[in-house]
Amino acid sequence: MNSENFSLSEKIVSTSYVRQGSQARRSHEQLIRLLLEQGKCPEEGWSESTVELFLSELAVMDSNNFLGNCGVGEREGRVASSLVARRHYKLIHGIGRSGDIAAVQPKAAGSSLLNKLTNSVVLDILKLSGVRSVASCFVVPLATGMSLTLCFLTLRHRRPKARYIIWPRIDQKSCFKAMITAGFEPVVVENVLEGDELRTDLEAVERKIEELGAENILCVHSTTSCFAPRVPDRLEELSILCAKQNIPHIVNNAYGVQSSKCMHLIQQGARVGRIDAFVQSLDKNFMVPVGGAIIAGFDESFVQEISQMYPGRASASPSLDVLITLLTLGASGYKKLLSERKEIYLLLAQELKSLASAHGERLLNTPHNPISLAMSLDGLQAESNGAVTQLGSMLFTRQVSGARVIPLGKEQTIGGHTFRGFTSHSDAYPCPYLNAASAVGITREDVTLCMKRLEKCLKTLKKEKNMAKSSFPVLPPCQEDTTGE
């Protein structure tokens, strides 16, 4: 409804009523105007009706929704199922063009606008979350691992002779396979144990650079968010080293946007040294379906190079999901979620420490990890070889998801490289342990229920052990026959 249509409506319905409706419409339009003007996440979240009005306005700008459109090409935004069309708000053309995922589509002005606005809003959120000097970013319909691969493939054109990627060890398959998929040889640098924490061995990284030659190294591939007792890499020191040796630096920031500490490390690394790009997951940081990531950096031209490396058009679903989410939450709503996550991290640490103490275990001291916690399982390991893995199974069947139980001595071969002590980020971590994390969206009820079920599982395992012992009574030794018979 434009002003002309509202004027015509006054001939049918009372003028005062129509004007009231017109004012209500303008209040929605004012929010949309501010978004288009500023390209930033609104401070306060929008209502669902405003979001749906906006998406409807975008959809009618795409050629597949033109009333008189006649499509004779191979890609005309045709959708067989009306349910699928509604699921995507009739934004069917996707994003980008064959040569650039960030390019504007002539047939899809609405979808192109959606793409540009999403990237702008997400950039604003990255700055709000702590990386204030980030220059550019884009949403890519790939999860974190493949997004890292895209970064490595882009660097190949800049460093055609390079064949190695230096990678401080983190036991997570996708980031390791990302390097192999890109055609490079990962050089695994073992972590160093400091107290309970596994930290970056900077001297080992320097030795590897000297041994292989800086010109043969594609990049250093570091990590922020990770499972305790592994803690974020020493990003400042690695960034300084990369700048000194003129080696690119790619950061896996998978679920680090929700952590001010992880974002601060990236900001500081870029300030004092070199970070070429950092990659983060959409689902882990913004509570949307799996399938998207944000690739961001401090050099706009390099970020553009990465976007141009993506072959063909791409799905708009991840962009649509995160834009809807951020418009609904608003900047204040997202900041509130981050604040609540921090509070619940402290609660989880307190509850886990108390539970550990009650069962003769301890909360591992990992102050440099702002998201994940670990509780030792030494006593459980001593009771039975299979008790540690049994605990993991028991938690899963009792609907405790996300808790990870890490036994000792597990081996895993990925891409020809054998990891000893796999999942513990170390060849020989001193003890088995259980992980729990305070990630964005967690509630106090989650913590309470998890502790209750974990306590019950530990008691059950202890009871089973005692029953096993009592079922095999120790008999007194045979007495010597002294009767002479």
Coordinates of N, CA and C in Angstrom, one line a residue, residues 234-331:
R234 N 47.9 -18.8 21.2 CA 48.5 -17.5 21.5 C 48.5 -16.6 20.3
L235 N 47.3 -16.0 20.0 CA 47.1 -15.3 18.7 C 48.0 -14.1 18.5
E236 N 48.3 -13.4 19.6 CA 49.1 -12.2 19.5 C 50.5 -12.6 19.0
E237 N 51.1 -13.6 19.7 CA 52.5 -14.0 19.4 C 52.5 -14.6 18.0
L238 N 51.5 -15.4 17.7 CA 51.5 -16.0 16.3 C 51.4 -15.0 15.2
S239 N 50.6 -13.9 15.5 CA 50.4 -12.9 14.5 C 51.6 -12.1 14.3
I240 N 52.3 -11.8 15.4 CA 53.6 -11.1 15.3 C 54.6 -11.9 14.5
L241 N 54.7 -13.2 14.8 CA 55.6 -14.1 14.1 C 55.2 -14.2 12.6
C242 N 53.9 -14.2 12.2 CA 53.5 -14.3 10.8 C 53.9 -13.0 10.1
A243 N 53.7 -11.9 10.8 CA 54.1 -10.6 10.2 C 55.6 -10.5 9.9
K244 N 56.3 -11.0 10.9 CA 57.8 -10.9 10.8 C 58.3 -11.8 9.7
Q245 N 57.7 -13.0 9.5 CA 58.1 -14.0 8.5 C 57.4 -13.8 7.2
N246 N 56.4 -12.9 7.1 CA 55.6 -12.7 5.9 C 54.9 -13.9 5.5
I247 N 54.2 -14.5 6.5 CA 53.4 -15.7 6.3 C 52.0 -15.4 6.6
P248 N 51.0 -15.7 5.7 CA 49.6 -15.5 6.0 C 49.1 -16.2 7.3
H249 N 48.1 -15.7 7.9 CA 47.6 -16.3 9.1 C 46.0 -16.4 9.0
I250 N 45.5 -17.6 9.1 CA 44.1 -17.9 9.0 C 43.6 -18.4 10.4
V251 N 42.6 -17.8 10.9 CA 42.1 -18.2 12.3 C 40.8 -18.9 12.2
N252 N 40.7 -20.1 12.8 CA 39.5 -20.8 13.0 C 38.8 -20.4 14.2
N253 N 37.8 -19.5 14.0 CA 37.1 -18.9 15.2 C 35.7 -19.5 15.3
A254 N 35.6 -20.8 15.1 CA 34.3 -21.5 14.9 C 33.1 -21.0 15.7
Y255 N 33.3 -21.1 17.1 CA 32.2 -20.5 17.9 C 32.7 -19.4 18.8
G256 N 33.6 -18.7 18.3 CA 34.3 -17.6 19.1 C 33.6 -16.3 19.1
V257 N 32.6 -16.0 18.2 CA 31.9 -14.7 18.2 C 31.2 -14.5 19.5
Q258 N 30.7 -15.6 20.2 CA 30.0 -15.4 21.4 C 30.9 -15.2 22.6
S259 N 32.2 -15.2 22.4 CA 33.2 -15.0 23.5 C 33.9 -13.7 23.3
S260 N 33.8 -12.8 24.2 CA 34.5 -11.5 24.1 C 36.0 -11.7 24.2
K261 N 36.4 -12.8 24.9 CA 37.9 -13.1 25.0 C 38.4 -13.5 23.7
C262 N 37.7 -14.4 23.0 CA 38.2 -14.9 21.7 C 38.2 -13.7 20.7
M263 N 37.2 -12.9 20.7 CA 37.1 -11.8 19.8 C 38.2 -10.7 20.1
H264 N 38.5 -10.6 21.4 CA 39.6 -9.7 21.8 C 41.0 -10.2 21.2
L265 N 41.2 -11.5 21.3 CA 42.4 -12.1 20.8 C 42.6 -11.8 19.3
I266 N 41.5 -11.9 18.6 CA 41.6 -11.6 17.1 C 41.9 -10.1 16.9
Q267 N 41.2 -9.3 17.6 CA 41.4 -7.8 17.5 C 42.9 -7.5 17.8
Q268 N 43.4 -8.0 18.9 CA 44.8 -7.7 19.3 C 45.8 -8.3 18.3
G269 N 45.5 -9.5 17.8 CA 46.4 -10.2 16.8 C 46.5 -9.3 15.6
A270 N 45.4 -8.8 15.1 CA 45.4 -8.0 13.9 C 46.1 -6.6 14.2
R271 N 46.0 -6.1 15.4 CA 46.6 -4.8 15.8 C 48.1 -4.9 15.8
V272 N 48.6 -6.0 16.4 CA 50.1 -6.1 16.7 C 50.8 -6.9 15.6
G273 N 50.1 -7.7 14.8 CA 50.7 -8.5 13.8 C 49.9 -8.7 12.6
R274 N 49.7 -10.0 12.2 CA 49.0 -10.3 10.9 C 48.0 -11.4 11.1
I275 N 46.7 -11.0 10.7 CA 45.7 -12.0 10.6 C 45.0 -11.7 9.2
D276 N 45.0 -12.7 8.3 CA 44.5 -12.4 7.0 C 43.0 -12.7 6.9
A277 N 42.5 -13.7 7.6 CA 41.0 -14.0 7.6 C 40.7 -14.8 8.9
F278 N 39.5 -14.6 9.4 CA 39.0 -15.5 10.4 C 37.6 -16.0 10.1
V279 N 37.4 -17.2 10.4 CA 36.1 -17.9 10.0 C 35.3 -18.3 11.2
Q280 N 34.0 -18.1 11.2 CA 33.1 -18.5 12.3 C 31.8 -19.1 11.7
S281 N 31.3 -20.0 12.5 CA 30.1 -20.7 12.2 C 28.8 -19.9 12.5
L282 N 27.8 -20.0 11.6 CA 26.6 -19.3 11.9 C 25.8 -20.0 13.0
D283 N 25.6 -21.4 12.9 CA 24.8 -22.1 13.8 C 25.3 -22.0 15.2
K284 N 26.6 -22.1 15.4 CA 27.1 -22.1 16.8 C 27.0 -20.7 17.5
N285 N 27.1 -19.7 16.7 CA 27.1 -18.3 17.3 C 25.8 -17.6 17.2
F286 N 24.9 -18.0 16.3 CA 23.6 -17.2 16.1 C 22.4 -18.1 16.2
M287 N 22.5 -19.3 16.6 CA 21.4 -20.2 16.8 C 20.5 -20.3 15.5
V288 N 21.1 -20.6 14.4 CA 20.4 -20.9 13.2 C 20.7 -22.3 12.7
P289 N 20.0 -22.8 11.7 CA 20.3 -24.1 11.2 C 21.8 -24.2 10.7
V290 N 22.3 -25.4 10.7 CA 23.7 -25.7 10.2 C 23.7 -25.5 8.7
G291 N 24.9 -24.9 8.3 CA 25.1 -24.8 6.8 C 25.7 -23.5 6.4
G292 N 26.0 -22.6 7.3 CA 26.6 -21.3 6.9 C 27.8 -20.9 7.8
A293 N 28.6 -20.0 7.3 CA 29.7 -19.5 8.0 C 29.9 -18.0 7.6
I294 N 30.7 -17.3 8.4 CA 31.1 -16.0 8.1 C 32.6 -16.0 7.8
I295 N 33.1 -15.5 6.7 CA 34.5 -15.3 6.4 C 34.8 -13.8 6.5
A296 N 35.7 -13.4 7.4 CA 35.9 -12.0 7.7 C 37.4 -11.7 7.7
G297 N 37.8 -10.5 7.5 CA 39.2 -10.1 7.4 C 39.4 -8.6 7.6
F298 N 40.7 -8.2 7.6 CA 41.1 -6.8 7.8 C 41.5 -6.1 6.6
D299 N 41.6 -6.9 5.5 CA 41.9 -6.3 4.2 C 40.7 -6.6 3.2
E300 N 40.0 -5.6 2.8 CA 38.8 -5.8 2.0 C 39.1 -6.5 0.7
S301 N 40.2 -6.2 0.1 CA 40.5 -6.8 -1.2 C 40.8 -8.3 -1.1
F302 N 41.4 -8.8 0.1 CA 41.6 -10.2 0.2 C 40.3 -10.9 0.5
V303 N 39.4 -10.3 1.3 CA 38.1 -10.9 1.5 C 37.3 -11.0 0.2
Q304 N 37.4 -10.0 -0.6 CA 36.8 -10.1 -1.9 C 37.4 -11.2 -2.8
E305 N 38.7 -11.4 -2.7 CA 39.3 -12.5 -3.4 C 38.7 -13.8 -3.0
I306 N 38.5 -14.0 -1.7 CA 37.9 -15.3 -1.2 C 36.5 -15.4 -1.8
S307 N 35.7 -14.4 -1.8 CA 34.3 -14.5 -2.3 C 34.3 -14.8 -3.8
Q308 N 35.3 -14.3 -4.5 CA 35.4 -14.6 -6.0 C 35.9 -16.0 -6.2
M309 N 36.5 -16.6 -5.3 CA 37.0 -18.0 -5.4 C 35.8 -19.0 -5.4
Y310 N 34.7 -18.6 -4.8 CA 33.5 -19.5 -4.7 C 33.0 -19.7 -6.1
P311 N 32.9 -21.0 -6.5 CA 32.4 -21.3 -7.9 C 30.9 -21.3 -8.0
G312 N 30.3 -20.4 -8.8 CA 28.9 -20.4 -9.1 C 28.0 -19.6 -8.1
R313 N 26.7 -19.7 -8.3 CA 25.8 -19.1 -7.3 C 25.8 -19.9 -6.1
A314 N 25.0 -19.4 -5.1 CA 24.9 -20.1 -3.8 C 23.6 -20.0 -3.2
S315 N 23.3 -20.8 -2.3 CA 22.0 -20.8 -1.5 C 21.9 -19.6 -0.7
A316 N 20.7 -19.0 -0.7 CA 20.5 -17.8 0.2 C 20.0 -18.2 1.6
S317 N 19.8 -19.4 1.8 CA 19.2 -19.9 3.1 C 20.0 -19.4 4.3
P318 N 21.3 -19.7 4.4 CA 22.0 -19.2 5.6 C 21.9 -17.7 5.8
S319 N 22.0 -16.9 4.7 CA 21.9 -15.5 4.8 C 20.6 -15.0 5.3
L320 N 19.5 -15.7 4.7 CA 18.2 -15.4 5.1 C 18.0 -15.7 6.6
D321 N 18.5 -16.9 7.0 CA 18.3 -17.3 8.4 C 18.9 -16.3 9.4
V322 N 20.2 -15.9 9.1 CA 20.9 -15.1 10.1 C 20.3 -13.7 10.1
L323 N 19.9 -13.2 8.9 CA 19.3 -11.8 8.9 C 18.0 -11.8 9.7
I324 N 17.1 -12.8 9.4 CA 15.9 -12.8 10.2 C 16.2 -12.9 11.7
T325 N 17.2 -13.7 12.1 CA 17.5 -13.8 13.5 C 18.0 -12.5 14.1
L326 N 18.9 -11.9 13.4 CA 19.5 -10.6 14.0 C 18.5 -9.5 14.0
L327 N 17.6 -9.4 13.0 CA 16.6 -8.4 13.0 C 15.6 -8.6 14.1
T328 N 15.3 -9.9 14.4 CA 14.4 -10.2 15.5 C 15.0 -10.0 16.9
L329 N 16.3 -10.3 17.0 CA 16.9 -10.1 18.3 C 17.3 -8.6 18.5
G330 N 17.8 -8.0 17.5 CA 18.3 -6.7 17.6 C 19.7 -6.7 18.3
A331 N 20.5 -5.7 18.2 CA 21.8 -5.7 18.8 C 21.7 -5.9 20.3

